[in-house]
Coordinates of C-alpha atoms in Angstrom, one line a residue:
X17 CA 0.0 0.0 0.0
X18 CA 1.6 3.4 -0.8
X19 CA 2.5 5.9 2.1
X20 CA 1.3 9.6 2.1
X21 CA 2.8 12.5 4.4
X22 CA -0.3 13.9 6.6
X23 CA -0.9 17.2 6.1
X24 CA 2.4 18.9 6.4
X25 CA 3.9 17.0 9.0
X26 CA 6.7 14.3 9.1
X27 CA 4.1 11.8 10.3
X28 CA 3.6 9.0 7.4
X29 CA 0.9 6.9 6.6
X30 CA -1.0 4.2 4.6
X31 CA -3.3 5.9 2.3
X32 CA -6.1 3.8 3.0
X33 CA -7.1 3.8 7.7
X34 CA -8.8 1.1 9.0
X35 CA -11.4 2.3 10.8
X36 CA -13.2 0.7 14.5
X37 CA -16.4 2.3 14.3
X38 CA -18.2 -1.7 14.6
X39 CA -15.7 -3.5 17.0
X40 CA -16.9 -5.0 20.0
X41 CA -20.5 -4.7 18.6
X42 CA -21.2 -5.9 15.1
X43 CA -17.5 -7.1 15.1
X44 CA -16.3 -9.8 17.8
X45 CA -13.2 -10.1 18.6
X46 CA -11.9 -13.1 16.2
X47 CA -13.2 -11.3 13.3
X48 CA -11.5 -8.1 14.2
X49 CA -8.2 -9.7 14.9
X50 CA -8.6 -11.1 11.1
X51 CA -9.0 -7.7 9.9
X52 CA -6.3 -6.3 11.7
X53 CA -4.0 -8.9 10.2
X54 CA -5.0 -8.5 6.8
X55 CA -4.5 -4.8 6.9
X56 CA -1.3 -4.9 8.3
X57 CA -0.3 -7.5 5.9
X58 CA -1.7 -5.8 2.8
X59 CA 1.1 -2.6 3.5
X60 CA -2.0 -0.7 6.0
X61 CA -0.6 1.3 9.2
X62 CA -3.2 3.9 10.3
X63 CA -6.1 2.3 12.8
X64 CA -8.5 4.7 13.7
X65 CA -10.7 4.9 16.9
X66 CA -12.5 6.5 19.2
X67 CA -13.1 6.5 22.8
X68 CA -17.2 6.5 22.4
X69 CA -17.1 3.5 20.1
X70 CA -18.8 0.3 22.1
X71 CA -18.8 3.2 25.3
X72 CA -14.6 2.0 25.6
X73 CA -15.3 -1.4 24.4
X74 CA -13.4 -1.0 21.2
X75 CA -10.5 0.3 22.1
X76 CA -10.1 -2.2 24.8
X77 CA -10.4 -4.8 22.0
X78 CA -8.1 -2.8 19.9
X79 CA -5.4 -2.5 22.8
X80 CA -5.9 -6.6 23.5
X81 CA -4.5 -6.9 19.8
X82 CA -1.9 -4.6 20.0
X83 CA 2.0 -6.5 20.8
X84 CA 1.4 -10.4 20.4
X85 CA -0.6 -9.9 16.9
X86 CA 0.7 -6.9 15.2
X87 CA 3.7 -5.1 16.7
X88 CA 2.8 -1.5 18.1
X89 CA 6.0 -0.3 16.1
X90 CA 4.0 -1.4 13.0
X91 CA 0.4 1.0 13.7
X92 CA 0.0 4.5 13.7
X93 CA -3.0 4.4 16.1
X94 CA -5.4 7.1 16.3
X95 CA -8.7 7.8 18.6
X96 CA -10.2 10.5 19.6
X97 CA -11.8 12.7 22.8
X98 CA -14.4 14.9 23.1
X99 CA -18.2 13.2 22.2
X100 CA -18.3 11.8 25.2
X101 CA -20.7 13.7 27.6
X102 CA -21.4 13.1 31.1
X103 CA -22.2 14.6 34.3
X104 CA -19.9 15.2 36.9
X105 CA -17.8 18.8 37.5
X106 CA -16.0 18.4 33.9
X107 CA -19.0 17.4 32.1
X108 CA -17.2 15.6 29.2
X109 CA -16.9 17.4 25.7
X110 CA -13.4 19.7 25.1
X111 CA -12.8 20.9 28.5
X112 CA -9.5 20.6 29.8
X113 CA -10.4 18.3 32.5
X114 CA -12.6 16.3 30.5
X115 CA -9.8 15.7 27.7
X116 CA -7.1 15.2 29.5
X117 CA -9.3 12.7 31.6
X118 CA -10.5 11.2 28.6
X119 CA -6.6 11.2 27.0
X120 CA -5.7 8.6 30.2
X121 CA -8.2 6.5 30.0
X122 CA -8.1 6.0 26.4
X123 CA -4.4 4.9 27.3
X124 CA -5.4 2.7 29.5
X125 CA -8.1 1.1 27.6
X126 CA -5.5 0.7 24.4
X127 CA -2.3 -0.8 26.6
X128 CA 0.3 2.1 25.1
X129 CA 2.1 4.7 26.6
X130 CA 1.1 7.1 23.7
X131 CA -1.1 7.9 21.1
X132 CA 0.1 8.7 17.4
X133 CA -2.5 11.1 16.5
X134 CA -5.5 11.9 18.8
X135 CA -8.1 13.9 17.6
X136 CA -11.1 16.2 18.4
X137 CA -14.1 14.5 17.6
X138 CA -16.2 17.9 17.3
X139 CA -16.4 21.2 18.3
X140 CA -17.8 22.4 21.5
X141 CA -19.4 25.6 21.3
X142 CA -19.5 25.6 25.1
X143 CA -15.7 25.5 25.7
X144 CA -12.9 28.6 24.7
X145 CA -11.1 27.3 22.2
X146 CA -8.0 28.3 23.8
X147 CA -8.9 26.0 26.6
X148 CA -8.9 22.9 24.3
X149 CA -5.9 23.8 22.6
X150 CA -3.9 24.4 26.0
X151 CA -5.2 20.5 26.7
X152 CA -4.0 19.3 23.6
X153 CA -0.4 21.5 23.7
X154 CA -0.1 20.0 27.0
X155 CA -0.8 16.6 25.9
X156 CA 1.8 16.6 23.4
X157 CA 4.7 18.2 26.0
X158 CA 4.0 15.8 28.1
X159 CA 5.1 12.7 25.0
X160 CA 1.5 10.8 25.7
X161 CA 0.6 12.2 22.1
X162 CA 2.6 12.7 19.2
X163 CA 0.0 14.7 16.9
X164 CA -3.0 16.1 16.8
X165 CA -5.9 16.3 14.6
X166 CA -9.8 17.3 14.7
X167 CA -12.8 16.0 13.1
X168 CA -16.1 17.2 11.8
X169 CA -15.0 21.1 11.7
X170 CA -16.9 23.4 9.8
X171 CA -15.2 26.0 7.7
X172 CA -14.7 28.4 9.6
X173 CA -13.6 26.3 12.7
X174 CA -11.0 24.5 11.3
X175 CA -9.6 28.1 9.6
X176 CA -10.0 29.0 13.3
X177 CA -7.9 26.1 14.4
X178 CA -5.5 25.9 11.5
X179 CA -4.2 29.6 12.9
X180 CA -3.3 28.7 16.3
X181 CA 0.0 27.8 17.4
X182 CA -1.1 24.0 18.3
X183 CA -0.1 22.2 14.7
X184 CA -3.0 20.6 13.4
X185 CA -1.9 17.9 10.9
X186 CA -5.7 16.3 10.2
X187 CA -9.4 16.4 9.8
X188 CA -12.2 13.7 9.6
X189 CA -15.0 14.8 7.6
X190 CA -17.8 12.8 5.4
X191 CA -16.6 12.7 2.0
X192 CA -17.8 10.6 -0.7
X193 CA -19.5 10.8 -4.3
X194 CA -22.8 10.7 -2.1
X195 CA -21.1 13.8 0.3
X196 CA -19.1 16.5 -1.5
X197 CA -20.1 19.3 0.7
X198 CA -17.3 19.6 2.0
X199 CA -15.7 20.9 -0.9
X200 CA -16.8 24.7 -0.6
X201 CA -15.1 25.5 2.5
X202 CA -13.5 22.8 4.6
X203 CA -11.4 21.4 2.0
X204 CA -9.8 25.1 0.8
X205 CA -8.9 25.5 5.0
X206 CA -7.3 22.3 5.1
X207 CA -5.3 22.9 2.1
X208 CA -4.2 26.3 3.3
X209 CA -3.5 25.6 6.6
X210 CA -1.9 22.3 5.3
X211 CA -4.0 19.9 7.4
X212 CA -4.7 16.1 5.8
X213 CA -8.5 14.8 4.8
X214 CA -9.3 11.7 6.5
X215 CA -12.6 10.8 4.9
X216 CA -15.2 8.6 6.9
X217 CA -18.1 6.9 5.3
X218 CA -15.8 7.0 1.9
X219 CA -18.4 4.4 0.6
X220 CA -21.5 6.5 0.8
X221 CA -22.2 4.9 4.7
X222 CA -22.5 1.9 1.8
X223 CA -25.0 3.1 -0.9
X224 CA -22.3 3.8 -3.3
X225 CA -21.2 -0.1 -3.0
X226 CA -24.4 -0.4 -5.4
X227 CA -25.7 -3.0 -2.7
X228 CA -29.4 -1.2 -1.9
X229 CA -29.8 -0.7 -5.9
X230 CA -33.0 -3.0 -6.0
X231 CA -33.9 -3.6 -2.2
X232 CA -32.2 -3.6 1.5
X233 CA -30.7 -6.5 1.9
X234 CA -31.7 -8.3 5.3
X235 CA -27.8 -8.4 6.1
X236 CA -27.1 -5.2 5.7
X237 CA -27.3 -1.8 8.1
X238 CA -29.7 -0.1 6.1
X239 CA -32.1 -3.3 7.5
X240 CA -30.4 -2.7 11.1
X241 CA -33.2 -0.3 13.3
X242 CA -30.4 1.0 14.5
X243 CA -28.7 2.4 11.5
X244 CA -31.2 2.9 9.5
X245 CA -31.5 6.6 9.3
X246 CA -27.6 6.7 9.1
X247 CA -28.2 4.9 5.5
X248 CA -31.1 6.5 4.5
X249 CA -29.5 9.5 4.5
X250 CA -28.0 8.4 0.5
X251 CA -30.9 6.5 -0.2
X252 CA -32.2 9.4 -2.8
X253 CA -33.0 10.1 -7.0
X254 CA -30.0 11.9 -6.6
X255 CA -27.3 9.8 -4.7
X256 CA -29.2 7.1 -6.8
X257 CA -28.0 8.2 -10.5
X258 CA -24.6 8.2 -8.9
X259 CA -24.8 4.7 -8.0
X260 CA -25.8 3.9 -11.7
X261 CA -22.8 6.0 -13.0
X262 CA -20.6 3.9 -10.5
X263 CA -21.8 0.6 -11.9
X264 CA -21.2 1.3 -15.5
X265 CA -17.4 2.8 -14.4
X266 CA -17.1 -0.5 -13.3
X267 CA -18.1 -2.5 -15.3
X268 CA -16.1 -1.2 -17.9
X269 CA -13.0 -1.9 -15.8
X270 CA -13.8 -4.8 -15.0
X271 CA -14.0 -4.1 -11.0
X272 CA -16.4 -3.2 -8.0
X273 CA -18.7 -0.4 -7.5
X274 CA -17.2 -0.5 -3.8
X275 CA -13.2 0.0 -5.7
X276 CA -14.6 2.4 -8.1
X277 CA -16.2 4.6 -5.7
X278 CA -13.3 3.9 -3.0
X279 CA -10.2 5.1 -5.9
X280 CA -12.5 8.1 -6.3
X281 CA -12.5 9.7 -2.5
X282 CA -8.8 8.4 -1.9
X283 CA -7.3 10.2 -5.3
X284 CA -9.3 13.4 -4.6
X285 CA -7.3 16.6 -3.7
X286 CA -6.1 17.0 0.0
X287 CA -7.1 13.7 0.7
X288 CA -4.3 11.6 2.7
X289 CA -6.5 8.2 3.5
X290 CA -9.7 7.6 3.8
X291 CA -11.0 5.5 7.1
X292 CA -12.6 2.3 5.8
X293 CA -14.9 0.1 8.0
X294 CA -15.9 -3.5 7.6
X295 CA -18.5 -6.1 9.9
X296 CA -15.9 -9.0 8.0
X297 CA -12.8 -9.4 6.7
X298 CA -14.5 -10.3 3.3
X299 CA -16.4 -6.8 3.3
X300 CA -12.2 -5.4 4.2
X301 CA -10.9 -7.3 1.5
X302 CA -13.2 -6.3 -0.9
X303 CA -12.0 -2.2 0.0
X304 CA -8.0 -2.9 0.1
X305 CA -8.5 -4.5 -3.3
X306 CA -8.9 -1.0 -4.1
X307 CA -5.3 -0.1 -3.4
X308 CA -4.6 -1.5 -7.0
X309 CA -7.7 0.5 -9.4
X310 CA -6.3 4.3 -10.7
X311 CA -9.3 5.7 -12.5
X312 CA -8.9 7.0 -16.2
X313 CA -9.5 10.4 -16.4
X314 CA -12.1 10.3 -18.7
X315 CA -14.2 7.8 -15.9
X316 CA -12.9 10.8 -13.0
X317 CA -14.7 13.4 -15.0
X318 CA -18.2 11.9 -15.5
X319 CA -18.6 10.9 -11.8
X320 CA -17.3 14.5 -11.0
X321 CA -19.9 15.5 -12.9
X322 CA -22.8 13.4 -12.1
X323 CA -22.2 14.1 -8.5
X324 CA -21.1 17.7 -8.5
X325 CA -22.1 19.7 -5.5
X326 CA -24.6 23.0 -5.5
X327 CA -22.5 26.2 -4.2
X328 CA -23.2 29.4 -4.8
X329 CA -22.6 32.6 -2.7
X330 CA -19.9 33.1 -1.0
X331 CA -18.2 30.3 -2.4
X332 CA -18.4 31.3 -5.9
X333 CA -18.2 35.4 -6.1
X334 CA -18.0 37.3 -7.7
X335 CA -20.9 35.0 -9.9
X336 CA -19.8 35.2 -13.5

């Protein structure tokens, strides 16, 4: 798998992350082990996670698999603080009680003695962001974390962050054919405050995979209560003639939807490595096959076009 530099730091990583999101729920702990391998084995080295996922479950899982089956030398392991909320005098969120709280306890959960890059999950509009940042500045003097990076920023918060004197190296944002919003403003901070995309839901949250084209299969989240809504949120006309376009990209080359629409996301602009989930190691397989697909231009330019995001004022002015 090739590397990439994220953002402008000296930190290096595979250009595809493995992402957590369904250990220690829909993902026991045999199955994650197997995916774990075969990432590590297919050339992958950033693991994302996150200290809400399974309520600390996950990365408990994650840490249990950390030394005997893939050597911690060999992962650039990521989590994050801040969507935890609670009661208590701290009250959870980006406080700097509640992070650095959160910071050892994610430590303990995962078995290390540091954390590659941690990351703020969202912005709280309760906190100074001066107060965060002193957390995270004091997190990384203090060797327990080696970067830092945020996640699900708007614009003008990450332009915020991007100018203070805490290096920000990444940002997690939903970015897919199906999710291009991002585009207008997020993507133009990043770039000039030389921060690295890490996409989530890279696959649509699964419609682009072309696998709810003439139903909901009964195996699949979009039949799950539970994540319903989270799917449904693609299921439209729109993300719909996207999915066609997909399918006849690949068909013509002779590969998945799922690679099609992966290569897309991973070769866009800014984008270091996009955080790819999987309930098996078939469904992970299936997405590191990807690593191989470059798409011709020619393909690139009709599914920019068929999925092309609206924008208008003040991201396009003066209007022509």
């Amino acid at each position: 798998m090739q590397i990439r530099r994220l953002g402008n730091s000296g930190l290096r990583v595979s250009r595809m992350a493995l992402g957590t999101m369904d250990w220690a729920r829909d993902t026991d702990a045999d199955e994650a082990a197997s995916q774990l391998v075969a990432f590590v084995d297919a050339g992958g080295t950033l693991v994302d996670t996150a200290d809400v996922y399974g309520e600390g479950e996950t990365e408990e899982l994650l840490g249990s698999l950390l030394g005997d089956l893939v050597p911690r030398e060999d992962i650039v392991l990521a989590t994050k603080a801040v969507a935890n909320r609670g009661t208590g005098p701290f009250g959870g969120g980006a406080s700097r009680g509640s992070l650095l709280g959160a910071l050892d306890g994610s430590l303990r959960r995962l078995g290390v003695d540091h954390i590659d890059l941690w990351q703020l999950h969202a912005w709280d509009p309760n906190v100074p962001l001066e107060e965060t940042l002193s957390a995270m500045e004091y997190a990384l003097r203090s060797g327990k974390v080696r970067y830092i990076g945020v996640a699900n920023y708007t614009g003008w918060q990450l332009a915020t962050a991007g100018c203070a004197p805490v290096p920000i190296v990444s940002t997690q944002h939903e970015y897919s054919l199906a999710e291009r919003g991002i585009e207008r403003e997020v993507i133009p901070a990043a770039e000039y405050h030389g921060i690295g995309l890490l996409p989530w839901a890279p696959l649509g949250r699964g419609v682009l995979t072309g696998k709810y084209r003439t139903g909901t299969p009964a195996d699949s989240r979009g039949a799950d209560p539970e994540y319903a809504g989270y799917v449904d949120r693609h299921r439209t006309e729109r993300v719909a003639r996207i999915v066609e376009a997909i399918s006849t990209a690949a068909d013509g080359l002779g590969t998945s939807p799922l690679a099609v629409a992966l290569a897309w996301v991973r070769d866009r602009p800014g984008v270091v490595a996009p955080v790819v989930g999987a309930r098996d190691t078939a469904q992970l397989t299936g997405s590191l096959a990807a690593e191989d697909l470059t798409l011709p231009a020619a393909i690139r330019a009709a599914l920019d076009d068929v999925s092309e995001p609206g924008s208008g004022y003040p991201e396009r002015w003066p209007h022509s």
